[in-house]
Short mmCIF file of N, CA and C in Angstrom, two decimals:
data_model
loop_
_atom_site.label_atom_id
_atom_site.label_comp_id
_atom_site.label_asym_id
_atom_site.label_seq_id
_atom_site.Cartn_x
_atom_site.Cartn_y
_atom_site.Cartn_z
N UNK E 1 222.04 105.25 149.63
CA UNK E 1 222.83 104.07 149.62
C UNK E 1 222.22 102.87 148.91
N UNK E 2 220.89 102.97 148.58
CA UNK E 2 220.27 102.04 147.89
C UNK E 2 220.74 102.05 146.50
N UNK E 3 220.97 103.15 145.89
CA UNK E 3 221.57 103.25 144.43
C UNK E 3 222.81 102.65 144.25
N UNK E 4 223.48 102.54 145.31
CA UNK E 4 224.85 101.73 145.34
C UNK E 4 224.64 100.32 145.05
N UNK E 5 223.55 99.88 145.34
CA UNK E 5 223.22 98.32 145.15
C UNK E 5 222.42 98.09 144.01
N UNK E 6 222.35 99.09 143.10
CA UNK E 6 221.40 98.88 141.96
C UNK E 6 221.57 97.63 141.08
N UNK E 7 222.92 97.42 140.79
CA UNK E 7 223.40 96.07 140.07
C UNK E 7 222.79 94.87 140.81
N UNK E 8 223.02 94.78 142.04
CA UNK E 8 222.34 93.61 142.76
C UNK E 8 220.70 93.54 142.80
N UNK E 9 220.15 94.73 142.85
CA UNK E 9 218.72 94.83 142.81
C UNK E 9 218.32 94.40 141.53
N UNK E 10 218.90 94.70 140.36
CA UNK E 10 218.54 94.45 138.92
C UNK E 10 218.73 92.90 138.89
N UNK E 11 219.83 92.22 139.26
CA UNK E 11 220.09 90.80 139.32
C UNK E 11 219.02 90.01 140.13
N UNK E 12 218.63 90.59 141.26
CA UNK E 12 217.65 89.92 142.16
C UNK E 12 216.25 90.06 141.34
N UNK E 13 215.93 91.23 140.78
CA UNK E 13 214.84 91.29 140.02
C UNK E 13 214.70 90.18 139.09
N UNK E 14 215.66 89.91 138.28
CA UNK E 14 215.84 88.91 137.29
C UNK E 14 215.42 87.33 137.76
N UNK E 15 215.81 87.19 139.02
CA UNK E 15 215.41 85.94 139.72
C UNK E 15 214.29 85.83 140.32
N UNK E 16 213.67 86.69 140.97
CA UNK E 16 212.46 86.64 141.77
C UNK E 16 211.94 88.17 141.80
N UNK E 17 210.67 88.03 142.56
CA UNK E 17 209.99 89.39 142.79
C UNK E 17 210.94 90.27 143.65
N UNK E 18 211.15 91.44 143.44
CA UNK E 18 211.90 92.44 144.16
C UNK E 18 211.51 93.79 143.96
N UNK E 19 211.27 94.60 145.06
CA UNK E 19 210.98 96.01 145.00
C UNK E 19 211.51 96.76 146.08
N UNK E 20 211.62 97.94 145.74
CA UNK E 20 212.22 98.92 146.64
C UNK E 20 211.16 99.96 146.81
N UNK E 21 210.95 100.35 148.16
CA UNK E 21 210.03 101.55 148.62
C UNK E 21 210.88 102.64 149.29
N UNK E 22 210.73 103.71 148.76
CA UNK E 22 211.45 104.98 149.35
C UNK E 22 210.47 105.79 150.09
N UNK E 23 210.88 106.16 151.32
CA UNK E 23 209.99 107.00 152.12
C UNK E 23 210.25 108.55 151.72
N UNK E 24 209.33 109.19 151.34
CA UNK E 24 209.27 110.58 150.91
C UNK E 24 208.00 111.13 151.54
N UNK E 25 207.98 111.43 152.68
CA UNK E 25 206.81 112.19 153.44
C UNK E 25 206.32 113.52 152.90
N UNK E 26 207.25 114.16 152.40
CA UNK E 26 207.00 115.58 151.86
C UNK E 26 208.30 116.00 150.98
N UNK E 27 208.02 116.90 150.12
CA UNK E 27 209.09 117.48 149.33
C UNK E 27 209.23 118.95 149.73
N UNK E 28 208.39 119.42 150.73
CA UNK E 28 208.67 120.78 151.33
C UNK E 28 209.74 120.78 152.24
N UNK E 29 210.80 121.72 151.91
CA UNK E 29 211.90 121.66 152.68
C UNK E 29 211.82 121.91 154.19
N UNK E 30 210.89 123.01 154.45
CA UNK E 30 210.73 123.25 155.78
C UNK E 30 210.32 122.26 156.60
N UNK E 31 209.17 121.46 156.00
CA UNK E 31 208.54 120.29 156.68
C UNK E 31 209.60 119.19 156.96
N UNK E 32 210.30 118.90 155.91
CA UNK E 32 211.27 117.98 155.84
C UNK E 32 212.47 118.19 156.96
N UNK E 33 212.97 119.30 156.91
CA UNK E 33 213.87 119.60 158.04
C UNK E 33 213.06 119.46 159.54
N UNK E 34 212.01 119.67 159.78
CA UNK E 34 211.34 119.66 160.95
C UNK E 34 211.06 118.10 161.28
N UNK E 35 210.60 117.36 160.28
CA UNK E 35 210.26 115.93 160.42
C UNK E 35 211.40 115.04 160.48
N UNK E 36 212.52 115.40 159.59
CA UNK E 36 213.51 114.32 159.43
C UNK E 36 214.86 114.88 159.39
N UNK E 37 215.29 115.64 160.31
CA UNK E 37 216.61 116.29 160.28
C UNK E 37 217.73 115.26 160.02
N UNK E 38 218.73 115.66 159.34
CA UNK E 38 219.92 114.74 159.08
C UNK E 38 219.61 113.56 158.06
N UNK E 39 218.57 113.49 157.48
CA UNK E 39 218.19 112.52 156.50
C UNK E 39 218.57 113.19 155.05
N UNK E 40 218.52 112.23 154.08
CA UNK E 40 218.73 112.56 152.75
C UNK E 40 217.58 113.59 152.36
N UNK E 41 217.86 114.59 151.51
CA UNK E 41 216.84 115.52 150.98
C UNK E 41 215.86 114.81 150.15
N UNK E 42 214.56 115.03 150.21
CA UNK E 42 213.59 114.31 149.57
C UNK E 42 213.61 114.12 148.08
N UNK E 43 214.35 115.23 147.42
CA UNK E 43 214.48 115.25 146.00
C UNK E 43 215.63 114.29 145.67
N UNK E 44 216.59 114.12 146.51
CA UNK E 44 217.62 113.05 146.36
C UNK E 44 217.17 111.82 146.46
N UNK E 45 216.14 111.54 147.37
CA UNK E 45 215.39 110.23 147.38
C UNK E 45 214.75 109.87 146.22
N UNK E 46 213.94 111.07 145.59
CA UNK E 46 213.20 110.86 144.41
C UNK E 46 214.22 110.65 143.12
N UNK E 47 215.39 111.19 143.15
CA UNK E 47 216.46 111.03 142.20
C UNK E 47 216.81 109.39 142.32
N UNK E 48 216.83 108.88 143.43
CA UNK E 48 217.20 107.56 143.60
C UNK E 48 216.12 106.59 143.10
N UNK E 49 214.83 107.11 143.26
CA UNK E 49 213.71 106.26 142.69
C UNK E 49 213.82 106.27 141.18
N UNK E 50 214.17 107.37 140.49
CA UNK E 50 214.25 107.62 138.98
C UNK E 50 215.31 106.71 138.57
N UNK E 51 216.55 106.53 139.16
CA UNK E 51 217.73 105.76 138.78
C UNK E 51 217.33 104.25 138.94
N UNK E 52 216.82 103.79 140.07
CA UNK E 52 216.23 102.39 140.18
C UNK E 52 215.12 102.01 139.10
N UNK E 53 214.20 103.01 138.87
CA UNK E 53 213.21 102.73 137.80
C UNK E 53 213.87 102.73 136.36
N UNK E 54 214.76 103.43 136.22
CA UNK E 54 215.38 103.46 134.91
C UNK E 54 216.33 102.17 134.62
N UNK E 55 216.72 101.60 135.75
CA UNK E 55 217.44 100.41 135.82
C UNK E 55 216.62 99.29 135.62
N UNK E 56 215.28 99.30 135.79
CA UNK E 56 214.22 98.15 135.74
C UNK E 56 213.99 97.59 137.08
N UNK E 57 214.30 98.38 138.23
CA UNK E 57 213.87 97.91 139.49
C UNK E 57 212.39 98.46 139.72
N UNK E 58 211.65 97.60 140.22
CA UNK E 58 210.30 97.82 140.72
C UNK E 58 210.48 98.80 141.99
N UNK E 59 210.00 100.05 141.87
CA UNK E 59 210.37 100.89 142.87
C UNK E 59 209.18 101.80 143.09
N UNK E 60 208.98 102.17 144.38
CA UNK E 60 207.62 103.02 144.73
C UNK E 60 208.06 104.00 145.79
N UNK E 61 207.08 104.79 146.01
CA UNK E 61 207.24 105.94 147.09
C UNK E 61 206.26 105.67 148.26
N UNK E 62 206.65 105.78 149.37
CA UNK E 62 205.77 105.71 150.56
C UNK E 62 205.86 107.15 151.13
N UNK E 63 204.73 107.75 151.10
CA UNK E 63 204.29 109.16 151.66
C UNK E 63 203.87 108.96 153.07
N UNK E 64 204.69 108.73 153.96
CA UNK E 64 204.33 108.72 155.30
C UNK E 64 205.51 109.02 156.20
N UNK E 65 205.28 109.53 157.22
CA UNK E 65 204.06 110.06 157.91
C UNK E 65 203.49 111.35 157.35
N UNK E 66 202.33 111.61 157.30
CA UNK E 66 201.62 112.93 157.03
C UNK E 66 201.30 113.46 158.45
N UNK E 67 201.89 114.66 158.86
CA UNK E 67 201.78 115.01 160.22
C UNK E 67 201.04 116.21 160.25
N UNK E 68 199.82 116.25 161.06
CA UNK E 68 199.00 117.46 161.02
C UNK E 68 199.78 118.66 161.46
N UNK E 69 199.60 119.73 160.69
CA UNK E 69 200.14 121.04 161.09
C UNK E 69 201.66 121.17 160.39
N UNK E 70 202.23 120.08 160.00
CA UNK E 70 203.55 120.16 159.34
C UNK E 70 203.55 119.67 157.80
N UNK E 71 203.01 118.66 157.61
CA UNK E 71 203.07 118.26 156.21
C UNK E 71 201.66 117.76 155.69
N UNK E 72 200.69 118.07 156.44
CA UNK E 72 199.26 117.66 156.01
C UNK E 72 198.45 118.67 155.17
N UNK E 73 198.95 119.89 154.85
CA UNK E 73 198.26 120.77 154.01
C UNK E 73 198.16 120.25 152.68
N UNK E 74 197.00 120.42 152.02
CA UNK E 74 196.87 119.70 150.70
C UNK E 74 197.72 120.33 149.68
N UNK E 75 198.24 121.37 149.70
CA UNK E 75 199.15 121.83 148.65
C UNK E 75 200.53 121.20 148.91
N UNK E 76 200.82 120.84 149.99
CA UNK E 76 202.11 120.17 150.43
C UNK E 76 202.07 118.73 149.87
N UNK E 77 200.92 118.03 150.15
CA UNK E 77 200.69 116.74 149.65
C UNK E 77 200.51 116.72 148.19
N UNK E 78 199.99 117.52 147.46
CA UNK E 78 199.77 117.63 145.97
C UNK E 78 201.32 117.71 145.50
N UNK E 79 201.89 118.67 146.05
CA UNK E 79 203.44 118.99 145.52
C UNK E 79 204.13 117.71 145.69
N UNK E 80 203.92 116.93 146.61
CA UNK E 80 204.88 115.49 146.90
C UNK E 80 204.31 114.52 145.99
N UNK E 81 203.05 114.48 145.71
CA UNK E 81 202.55 113.55 144.78
C UNK E 81 202.92 113.88 143.34
N UNK E 82 202.93 115.13 142.89
CA UNK E 82 203.49 115.57 141.66
C UNK E 82 204.89 115.13 141.44
N UNK E 83 205.73 115.55 142.55
CA UNK E 83 207.08 115.16 142.44
C UNK E 83 207.42 113.70 142.28
N UNK E 84 206.73 113.04 143.09
CA UNK E 84 206.92 111.52 142.95
C UNK E 84 206.50 111.04 141.59
N UNK E 85 205.51 111.44 140.97
CA UNK E 85 205.20 111.09 139.74
C UNK E 85 206.13 111.62 138.69
N UNK E 86 206.72 112.78 138.75
CA UNK E 86 207.67 113.38 137.84
C UNK E 86 208.99 112.54 137.89
N UNK E 87 209.23 111.80 139.14
CA UNK E 87 210.58 111.09 139.16
C UNK E 87 210.23 109.52 138.94
N UNK E 88 209.01 109.21 138.43
CA UNK E 88 208.72 107.94 138.27
C UNK E 88 208.11 106.96 139.28
#
């Protein structure tokens, strides 16, 4: 839904400080389904990050929560960090 307001966020960014933070606790599909059923897929959120960044909006990723036994494995954390960097 935030992508829908890209034009407004760009205009707001021209007038004052404005930033958007997207929650992406993990890109691991199984962990995502366990932690956040019914929410947008993490890659869809990262695609939104890319679109906002490309439009000039200050955007970042919040990687939380990291839940022990579900999303805390180093490989899952690294994969999420890499994906976040790949999408800007």
